[in-house]
Amino acid sequence: MQYTNPVIPGFHPDPSICRVGEDYYLVTSTFEYFPGVPIFHSKDLVHWRQIGHCLTNEQQLRLAGAGSSGGIYAPTLRYHDGKFYMTTTNVSGIGNFYVTSVEAAGPWSDPIPVAQGGIDPSLFFDEDGRVYFQSTRMGDEGDGIYQCEIDKETGEMLTESRLIWQGTGGAHPEAPHLYKIGEYYYLMIAEGGTEFGHMVTIARSTDPYGPYDSCPHNPILSNRSIKSTIHATGHADLVQAHDGSWWAVCLGIRPPSYPMRHHLGREVMLAPVTWTTDGWPVIGAGGHIEPVMDSPNLPAVLWDEKPARDDFDASQLQLEWTFLRNPAPGSWSLERRPGHLELRGNRTTLSDTGSPAFVGRRLCHFTCNISAAMEYEPVGDGEEAGLTVYMNEKYHYDLAVTSRNGVKKIRLRRTVGSLSVEKEHACPAGPLELKIEVQPDKFVFYYGQAGAELTEIGWGETHLLSTEVAGGFTGVFVAMYAVSAYEEPAPASFDWFEYDPVG
């Protein structure tokens, strides 16, 4: 049997994994999006389902003032003595911290801060009861991976931070993970920056503080300069399966065409790990991630597929729905009009750094159809609501119902850096269907009366919403949104939202 990479598609960067018995759990970064740090569950390492988030309230995750690609960086997930530990960095808030839970799905504790600075924190629980905390940071000893010992109950640093490795010379040594395997402590990191030169390197020592000897086969993973549909592989984490085999998860990107630009974000890849005769790991096929690889020798456990359409009939939003920063009070509701998601806009637009009325999900496929049924009657020219294809506040395409001089309109706005282009059509009366046809190279936008034939209003290139153009560390979201300049905003009621992959 074989599987296809990515095993978790769409914007899910910096994966970290742990095993509890015959169950596997995985977390990824979320940056300025809320709730923070989704957690996934698998029984076979290939098929994953989201079971919750680690950061679900504002006490755990404050994102006020977080810029694009601010917020939550690079979590690490570990399990020790009956408890899960998830450590991460809020670069726009309290810095490094961790939360704990006895159940992977939560609830998770309030944040426990750790004074050691830097980003990409990790935890290692040694056999003698000591707990080591690593992060990548700048310091008096130079840039690299620093480590201290902490009290696992309070987060208090019990020792000073010490530089333990600077990598092999690649830029930005980061993403440290420490393991005890046999007689050695193995320190695995990423180097080269999370770009096309990304790579994974490793070193080992008989002492957790080193000195660390670099693997003679470094890098143990990199897809740089090879002909592949997968690039920029790095930021890996190791796990030993319950059958004794070793595996790694890492991030990677899939540019859909040349020149290579990616808009889905960094995705979760899986690869087998083999060991050399002298005790060094090699990830994937000779240090490369392949699009198709041989499956683990574990019984396949598939999860029920979610319906393409969300009718908003539940009392809570499904787990894939995400807000842009902490949602403004009253900006959304499933209760004001049962069976609908109702948005009430505020003065924050999609071109601002704030908390607009925004409920979105990650774009996970190069080809799919996305549509929504919406009822909306703007009260004036300062309001709009609809669908957005959103990369950040400077790069987004918006299909909206709005008003111009008191006349209801359909507007397509394409914002690309300092440029903004708008196109308007007359808006049909009554409930509307808004549709986005997603293709590898473009987004095509349609509108029309619900149940009637739709009209194309325009399109926008996918590569203009790519990381290589828009910058940052995130991927494209597709969201329902509303904006209003008025104290009493008109409600935008979404009867359903449909995400239908093609092929």
Coordinates of C-alpha atoms in Angstrom, one line a residue:
M1 CA 0.0 0.0 0.0
Q2 CA 1.0 3.6 -0.6
Y3 CA 0.0 7.0 0.6
T4 CA 0.2 10.5 -1.0
N5 CA 1.9 13.5 0.5
P6 CA 0.8 15.8 2.0
V7 CA -1.0 13.8 4.7
I8 CA -2.6 17.0 6.0
P9 CA -3.0 19.5 3.1
G10 CA -3.3 23.2 3.3
F11 CA -1.8 25.7 5.7
H12 CA -0.6 23.5 8.5
P13 CA 3.1 24.4 9.1
D14 CA 5.6 23.3 11.6
P15 CA 4.1 19.9 12.5
S16 CA 5.0 18.2 15.8
I17 CA 4.0 14.6 16.7
C18 CA 3.8 12.3 19.7
R19 CA 2.5 8.7 20.3
V20 CA 0.5 7.4 23.1
G21 CA 0.1 3.7 22.9
E22 CA -1.3 3.0 19.4
D23 CA -2.6 6.6 18.9
Y24 CA -0.8 9.5 17.3
Y25 CA -1.3 13.2 17.9
L26 CA -0.1 16.1 15.9
V27 CA -0.1 19.9 16.2
T28 CA 0.7 22.8 13.8
S29 CA 1.3 26.5 13.8
T30 CA -1.6 29.1 13.5
F31 CA 0.1 32.5 13.5
E32 CA -2.6 35.3 13.7
Y33 CA -5.6 32.9 13.4
F34 CA -7.9 31.8 16.3
P35 CA -8.5 29.3 17.9
G36 CA -4.8 28.4 18.0
V37 CA -2.9 25.2 17.4
P38 CA -5.2 22.6 15.9
I39 CA -4.6 19.1 17.2
F40 CA -5.1 16.0 15.0
H41 CA -5.4 12.3 15.8
S42 CA -4.4 9.3 13.7
K43 CA -4.2 5.5 14.2
D44 CA -2.0 4.8 11.2
L45 CA 0.1 8.0 10.6
V46 CA -1.5 8.5 7.2
H47 CA -5.2 9.3 7.9
W48 CA -5.8 12.2 10.3
R49 CA -8.8 14.0 11.8
Q50 CA -8.9 17.2 13.7
I51 CA -10.1 16.7 17.3
G52 CA -9.8 20.2 18.7
H53 CA -7.5 23.2 19.4
C54 CA -5.0 23.7 22.2
L55 CA -5.7 27.5 22.5
T56 CA -9.4 28.2 22.6
N57 CA -9.9 31.3 24.7
E58 CA -8.4 34.8 24.9
Q59 CA -6.7 34.0 28.2
Q60 CA -4.6 31.3 26.4
L61 CA -4.2 33.3 23.2
R62 CA -4.3 37.1 22.9
L63 CA -3.9 38.3 19.4
A64 CA -4.8 42.0 19.7
G65 CA -2.2 43.9 17.7
A66 CA -0.8 40.8 16.1
G67 CA 0.3 41.6 12.6
S68 CA 0.1 39.2 9.7
S69 CA 2.3 36.2 10.4
G70 CA 2.5 37.2 14.0
G71 CA 1.0 35.3 16.8
I72 CA 1.6 31.6 17.3
Y73 CA 4.9 30.0 16.1
A74 CA 6.0 26.4 15.9
P75 CA 4.4 24.3 18.6
T76 CA 5.9 21.1 20.0
L77 CA 3.7 18.3 21.4
R78 CA 4.9 15.8 24.0
Y79 CA 3.3 13.3 26.3
H80 CA 4.7 12.5 29.7
D81 CA 3.4 10.7 32.8
G82 CA -0.2 10.8 31.8
K83 CA -0.3 14.4 30.5
F84 CA 0.1 16.2 27.2
Y85 CA 2.3 19.2 27.0
M86 CA 2.1 21.7 24.1
T87 CA 4.8 24.4 24.1
T88 CA 4.8 27.3 21.6
T89 CA 5.6 31.0 21.2
N90 CA 3.2 33.9 20.9
V91 CA 5.6 36.4 19.3
S92 CA 2.9 39.1 19.6
G93 CA 2.2 38.4 23.3
I94 CA 3.8 36.5 26.2
G95 CA 6.6 34.8 24.3
N96 CA 7.4 31.2 25.1
F97 CA 4.9 29.2 27.1
Y98 CA 3.2 25.8 27.4
V99 CA -0.2 24.4 28.2
T100 CA -1.2 21.0 29.5
S101 CA -4.1 18.6 29.3
V102 CA -4.9 15.0 30.3
E103 CA -6.9 14.6 27.1
A104 CA -5.5 15.5 23.7
A105 CA -8.9 17.1 22.7
G106 CA -8.7 19.3 25.8
P107 CA -9.6 21.3 27.7
W108 CA -6.1 22.7 28.0
S109 CA -4.7 24.7 30.9
D110 CA -3.9 28.4 31.2
P111 CA -0.5 29.3 29.7
I112 CA 2.6 28.6 31.8
P113 CA 5.3 31.0 30.7
V114 CA 9.0 30.2 30.3
A115 CA 11.5 33.0 30.6
Q116 CA 13.9 31.7 28.1
G117 CA 13.6 33.8 25.0
G118 CA 13.5 32.9 21.3
I119 CA 11.1 30.9 19.2
D120 CA 10.4 27.3 18.2
P121 CA 10.4 26.0 21.8
S122 CA 10.6 22.2 22.6
L123 CA 10.4 20.1 25.7
F124 CA 12.4 16.9 26.6
F125 CA 11.6 14.8 29.6
D126 CA 14.7 12.8 30.7
E127 CA 14.7 9.5 32.5
D128 CA 16.1 11.0 35.6
G129 CA 13.2 13.4 36.0
R130 CA 14.9 16.5 34.6
V131 CA 13.0 18.5 32.0
Y132 CA 14.9 20.4 29.3
F133 CA 13.6 23.3 27.4
Q134 CA 15.1 24.3 24.0
S135 CA 14.5 27.3 21.7
T136 CA 16.3 29.0 18.9
R137 CA 17.5 32.4 19.9
M138 CA 20.2 35.1 19.8
G139 CA 22.5 35.2 22.8
D140 CA 25.9 36.1 24.1
E141 CA 27.3 32.9 22.8
G142 CA 26.0 33.5 19.3
D143 CA 22.8 32.5 17.4
G144 CA 21.6 28.9 17.7
I145 CA 19.8 26.4 19.9
Y146 CA 19.8 27.3 23.6
Q147 CA 18.7 25.1 26.5
C148 CA 17.8 25.3 30.1
E149 CA 16.2 23.1 32.7
I150 CA 12.7 24.0 34.0
D151 CA 10.2 23.0 36.6
K152 CA 7.5 21.3 34.7
E153 CA 4.8 22.4 37.1
T154 CA 5.6 26.1 37.1
G155 CA 7.8 26.8 34.1
E156 CA 10.5 28.3 36.3
M157 CA 14.0 28.2 34.8
L158 CA 16.2 26.1 37.1
T159 CA 19.4 26.8 35.2
E160 CA 20.7 29.5 32.9
S161 CA 20.3 29.2 29.2
R162 CA 23.2 27.6 27.4
L163 CA 24.1 27.4 23.7
I164 CA 24.2 23.7 22.8
W165 CA 24.5 23.7 18.9
Q166 CA 24.6 26.2 16.1
G167 CA 23.9 23.7 13.3
T168 CA 26.1 23.0 10.3
G169 CA 26.4 26.5 9.0
G170 CA 23.0 27.0 7.3
A171 CA 21.0 30.1 7.9
H172 CA 18.5 30.3 10.8
P173 CA 19.2 27.2 12.9
E174 CA 15.8 26.6 14.4
A175 CA 13.0 24.1 15.3
P176 CA 15.0 22.0 17.8
H177 CA 13.8 18.7 19.0
L178 CA 15.7 16.6 21.5
Y179 CA 15.4 12.8 21.8
K180 CA 17.1 10.0 23.8
I181 CA 17.6 7.0 21.6
G182 CA 19.8 4.3 22.9
E183 CA 22.9 5.7 24.5
Y184 CA 22.7 9.1 22.7
Y185 CA 20.8 12.3 22.9
Y186 CA 19.9 13.3 19.4
L187 CA 19.3 17.0 18.6
M188 CA 17.4 17.6 15.4
I189 CA 16.9 21.1 13.9
A190 CA 16.0 22.9 10.7
E191 CA 18.4 25.1 8.8
G192 CA 18.3 27.2 5.6
G193 CA 15.2 29.2 6.4
T194 CA 11.7 28.0 5.6
E195 CA 12.2 28.5 1.9
F196 CA 13.5 26.5 -1.0
G197 CA 16.8 25.8 0.7
H198 CA 15.2 24.4 3.8
M199 CA 16.8 21.3 5.3
V200 CA 16.9 19.1 8.4
T201 CA 20.2 18.4 10.2
I202 CA 21.0 16.4 13.3
A203 CA 23.7 15.9 15.9
R204 CA 24.2 13.7 19.0
S205 CA 25.9 13.6 22.3
T206 CA 26.1 11.4 25.4
D207 CA 25.1 14.5 27.5
P208 CA 22.0 16.7 27.0
Y209 CA 24.2 19.8 27.0
G210 CA 26.7 18.3 24.6
P211 CA 29.2 18.8 23.0
Y212 CA 27.1 17.6 20.0
D213 CA 28.8 15.8 17.1
S214 CA 27.2 16.6 13.7
C215 CA 25.9 13.8 11.6
P216 CA 28.4 13.1 8.7
H217 CA 25.5 12.6 6.4
N218 CA 23.8 16.0 7.0
P219 CA 21.4 17.2 5.8
I220 CA 19.3 14.1 6.7
L221 CA 16.3 15.7 4.8
S222 CA 16.1 18.3 2.0
N223 CA 14.3 18.6 -1.3
R224 CA 16.3 21.5 -2.5
S225 CA 17.4 21.5 -6.1
I226 CA 15.6 18.3 -7.1
K227 CA 12.9 17.7 -9.6
S228 CA 9.8 17.2 -7.5
T229 CA 6.3 18.5 -6.9
I230 CA 7.3 19.0 -3.2
H231 CA 9.8 21.6 -2.1
A232 CA 11.1 23.5 1.0
T233 CA 10.9 20.4 3.2
G234 CA 12.1 20.9 6.8
H235 CA 11.0 21.5 10.4
A236 CA 10.7 17.8 11.1
D237 CA 9.8 15.7 14.2
L238 CA 10.5 12.0 14.8
V239 CA 8.2 9.3 16.2
Q240 CA 8.6 5.6 16.7
A241 CA 5.5 3.7 15.7
H242 CA 4.0 1.0 17.9
D243 CA 5.4 -1.6 15.5
G244 CA 8.9 -0.4 16.1
S245 CA 9.4 1.5 12.8
W246 CA 10.5 5.1 12.7
W247 CA 8.7 8.0 10.9
A248 CA 9.0 11.7 10.5
V249 CA 6.6 14.5 9.9
C250 CA 7.8 17.7 8.3
L251 CA 6.5 20.7 6.4
G252 CA 6.7 21.1 2.7
I253 CA 5.2 23.2 -0.1
R254 CA 3.6 22.3 -3.5
P255 CA 4.1 25.1 -6.1
P256 CA 1.5 24.3 -8.8
S257 CA 3.5 25.7 -11.7
Y258 CA 6.7 27.4 -12.8
P259 CA 8.0 29.9 -11.7
M260 CA 7.6 28.2 -8.4
R261 CA 5.1 30.0 -6.1
H262 CA 2.9 28.4 -3.5
H263 CA -0.4 29.7 -2.2
L264 CA -1.8 26.7 -0.1
G265 CA 0.8 27.3 2.6
R266 CA 3.2 24.9 4.2
E267 CA 1.7 21.4 4.5
V268 CA 2.3 18.3 6.6
M269 CA 4.4 15.6 4.9
L270 CA 5.1 12.1 6.2
A271 CA 8.2 10.0 5.5
P272 CA 9.8 6.8 6.8
V273 CA 13.0 7.0 8.7
T274 CA 15.9 4.5 8.3
W275 CA 19.0 4.2 10.4
T276 CA 22.6 3.8 9.2
T277 CA 24.9 1.2 10.6
D278 CA 26.6 3.9 12.7
G279 CA 23.3 5.0 14.2
W280 CA 22.2 8.1 12.2
P281 CA 18.7 8.6 10.9
V282 CA 17.9 9.3 7.2
I283 CA 14.5 10.7 6.4
G284 CA 12.5 9.6 3.4
A285 CA 14.0 8.2 0.2
G286 CA 17.7 9.0 0.6
G287 CA 16.9 12.2 2.4
H288 CA 14.1 13.3 0.1
I289 CA 10.3 13.5 0.6
E290 CA 8.4 11.8 -2.3
P291 CA 4.8 12.6 -3.4
V292 CA 3.9 8.9 -3.2
M293 CA 5.6 6.7 -0.6
D294 CA 5.0 3.2 0.9
S295 CA 2.6 3.2 3.8
P296 CA 3.4 2.2 7.3
N297 CA 2.9 -1.5 8.1
L298 CA -0.1 -0.5 10.4
P299 CA -3.8 -1.3 9.9
A300 CA -5.3 1.5 8.0
V301 CA -7.9 3.5 10.0
L302 CA -10.0 5.9 7.9
W303 CA -12.2 8.5 9.4
D304 CA -15.7 9.5 8.2
E305 CA -15.5 12.2 5.6
K306 CA -17.2 15.4 6.5
P307 CA -20.1 16.5 4.2
A308 CA -19.1 19.1 1.6
R309 CA -21.9 21.4 2.8
D310 CA -22.1 22.9 6.3
D311 CA -25.8 24.0 7.0
F312 CA -24.9 25.7 10.3
D313 CA -27.5 23.6 12.1
A314 CA -25.2 22.7 15.0
S315 CA -24.8 24.7 18.2
Q316 CA -21.1 25.2 17.7
L317 CA -18.9 25.9 14.6
Q318 CA -17.2 22.9 13.2
L319 CA -13.5 22.6 14.0
E320 CA -12.2 23.7 10.6
W321 CA -13.7 27.2 11.0
T322 CA -11.3 29.9 12.1
F323 CA -11.3 33.6 13.0
L324 CA -8.8 36.3 12.0
R325 CA -7.4 37.2 15.4
N326 CA -9.7 37.1 18.4
P327 CA -13.2 37.7 17.1
A328 CA -14.9 40.9 18.0
P329 CA -17.8 40.4 20.5
G330 CA -21.1 40.1 18.6
S331 CA -19.5 39.7 15.2
W332 CA -20.8 36.2 14.6
S333 CA -23.7 34.0 15.9
L334 CA -25.3 30.6 15.3
E335 CA -28.1 31.5 17.6
R336 CA -29.6 34.8 16.4
R337 CA -31.0 33.0 13.4
P338 CA -31.0 29.3 13.9
G339 CA -29.8 27.3 10.9
H340 CA -27.7 30.2 9.8
L341 CA -24.3 31.7 10.5
E342 CA -25.0 35.4 11.0
L343 CA -22.2 38.0 10.7
R344 CA -22.4 41.6 11.8
G345 CA -19.6 43.7 10.5
N346 CA -17.5 46.4 12.2
R347 CA -15.2 49.1 10.9
T348 CA -12.3 46.7 10.5
T349 CA -12.0 45.9 6.8
L350 CA -10.0 43.0 5.2
S351 CA -7.3 45.6 4.4
D352 CA -6.8 46.5 8.1
T353 CA -4.8 44.7 10.7
G354 CA -7.5 43.9 13.2
S355 CA -10.5 41.6 13.9
P356 CA -13.1 41.9 11.1
A357 CA -16.2 39.8 11.1
F358 CA -14.5 36.8 9.5
V359 CA -15.2 33.1 9.6
G360 CA -13.0 31.1 7.3
R361 CA -11.3 27.8 6.6
R362 CA -8.0 26.8 5.0
L363 CA -7.9 26.3 1.2
C364 CA -6.5 22.7 1.0
H365 CA -6.9 21.8 -2.7
F366 CA -5.7 23.2 -6.0
T367 CA -9.0 22.4 -7.6
C368 CA -12.4 22.8 -5.9
N369 CA -15.7 24.6 -5.9
I370 CA -16.6 26.9 -3.0
S371 CA -20.0 28.4 -2.6
A372 CA -22.3 30.0 0.0
A373 CA -26.0 31.1 0.2
M374 CA -26.3 34.5 1.7
E375 CA -29.1 37.0 2.6
Y376 CA -27.9 40.5 3.0
E377 CA -29.4 44.0 2.7
P378 CA -26.8 46.7 3.3
V379 CA -28.2 49.8 4.9
G380 CA -25.8 52.2 3.3
D381 CA -22.6 52.6 1.2
G382 CA -20.4 51.8 4.2
E383 CA -21.3 48.1 4.3
E384 CA -20.4 44.9 2.5
A385 CA -20.5 41.2 3.1
G386 CA -19.6 38.1 1.0
L387 CA -16.7 35.7 0.4
T388 CA -13.0 36.4 0.4
V389 CA -9.9 34.6 -0.8
Y390 CA -7.5 35.9 1.8
M391 CA -3.8 35.7 2.2
N392 CA -3.2 38.8 4.3
E393 CA -4.5 42.4 4.6
K394 CA -2.6 43.5 1.5
Y395 CA -3.4 40.5 -0.7
H396 CA -7.0 39.3 -1.0
Y397 CA -9.8 38.9 -3.5
D398 CA -13.3 39.7 -2.3
L399 CA -16.7 38.9 -3.8
A400 CA -19.3 41.0 -1.9
V401 CA -22.7 42.5 -1.8
T402 CA -22.5 46.2 -1.2
S403 CA -24.3 49.5 -1.9
R404 CA -23.3 52.4 -4.1
N405 CA -25.4 55.5 -3.8
G406 CA -28.2 53.5 -2.2
V407 CA -28.2 50.9 -5.0
K408 CA -27.4 47.3 -4.1
K409 CA -24.4 45.9 -6.1
I410 CA -22.2 42.9 -6.5
R411 CA -18.6 43.9 -6.2
L412 CA -15.4 41.9 -7.1
R413 CA -12.3 43.6 -5.5
R414 CA -8.8 42.4 -6.1
T415 CA -6.2 43.8 -3.7
V416 CA -2.6 43.1 -4.6
G417 CA -0.2 45.1 -2.6
S418 CA -0.7 48.8 -3.2
L419 CA -3.0 48.1 -6.2
S420 CA -6.8 47.6 -5.9
V421 CA -9.1 46.9 -8.8
E422 CA -12.9 46.7 -8.5
K423 CA -15.7 45.6 -10.8
E424 CA -19.4 46.0 -10.1
H425 CA -22.6 44.4 -11.5
A426 CA -26.2 45.0 -10.6
C427 CA -27.3 42.7 -7.7
P428 CA -30.3 40.4 -8.1
A429 CA -33.0 40.6 -5.5
G430 CA -33.5 38.1 -2.7
P431 CA -31.1 35.4 -1.4
L432 CA -27.9 35.0 -3.3
E433 CA -25.4 32.3 -4.1
L434 CA -21.8 33.3 -4.3
K435 CA -19.3 30.9 -5.8
I436 CA -15.6 30.6 -6.3
E437 CA -14.2 28.1 -8.8
V438 CA -10.7 27.2 -7.6
Q439 CA -8.2 26.2 -10.3
P440 CA -4.4 25.7 -9.9
D441 CA -3.7 29.0 -11.6
K442 CA -6.8 31.2 -10.9
F443 CA -9.9 31.8 -8.8
V444 CA -13.0 32.5 -10.9
F445 CA -15.9 34.3 -9.2
Y446 CA -19.7 33.9 -9.8
Y447 CA -22.9 35.2 -8.3
G448 CA -26.7 34.8 -8.9
Q449 CA -30.0 34.2 -7.3
A450 CA -30.1 31.1 -5.2
G451 CA -31.0 28.1 -7.3
A452 CA -30.6 30.0 -10.6
E453 CA -27.8 30.0 -13.2
L454 CA -24.8 31.9 -12.0
T455 CA -23.0 34.8 -13.7
E456 CA -19.2 35.1 -13.9
I457 CA -17.9 38.5 -12.7
G458 CA -14.2 38.0 -13.0
W459 CA -11.1 36.1 -11.9
G460 CA -7.7 36.5 -10.2
E461 CA -4.4 34.7 -10.4
T462 CA -3.5 32.3 -7.6
H463 CA 0.2 33.3 -7.7
L464 CA -0.6 36.9 -6.7
L465 CA -1.7 35.4 -3.4
S466 CA 1.4 33.2 -3.0
T467 CA 4.0 33.5 -0.3
E468 CA 6.6 34.5 -2.9
V469 CA 4.5 37.5 -3.8
A470 CA 2.5 38.4 -0.6
G471 CA 5.2 37.3 1.9
G472 CA 4.7 35.9 5.4
F473 CA 4.3 32.4 6.7
T474 CA 0.6 31.6 6.2
G475 CA -1.6 30.2 3.4
V476 CA -4.8 31.1 1.7
F477 CA -8.1 31.1 3.6
V478 CA -11.6 31.2 2.1
A479 CA -13.9 33.1 4.4
M480 CA -17.3 34.6 4.9
Y481 CA -17.0 38.2 6.1
A482 CA -18.9 41.4 6.7
V483 CA -17.8 45.0 7.1
S484 CA -19.9 48.0 8.4
A485 CA -19.2 51.6 9.2
Y486 CA -22.5 51.8 11.2
E487 CA -23.3 51.4 14.9
E488 CA -26.2 49.1 13.9
P489 CA -24.8 46.9 11.1
A490 CA -27.0 45.0 8.8
P491 CA -26.8 41.2 9.4
A492 CA -25.3 38.9 6.8
S493 CA -27.0 35.5 7.1
F494 CA -25.3 32.5 5.6
D495 CA -27.7 29.6 5.1
W496 CA -24.9 27.2 4.1
F497 CA -21.3 27.0 2.9
E498 CA -20.0 24.3 0.6
Y499 CA -16.4 23.2 0.0
D500 CA -16.3 20.6 -2.7
P501 CA -12.9 19.2 -3.9
V502 CA -12.8 18.3 -7.6
G503 CA -10.9 15.1 -8.4

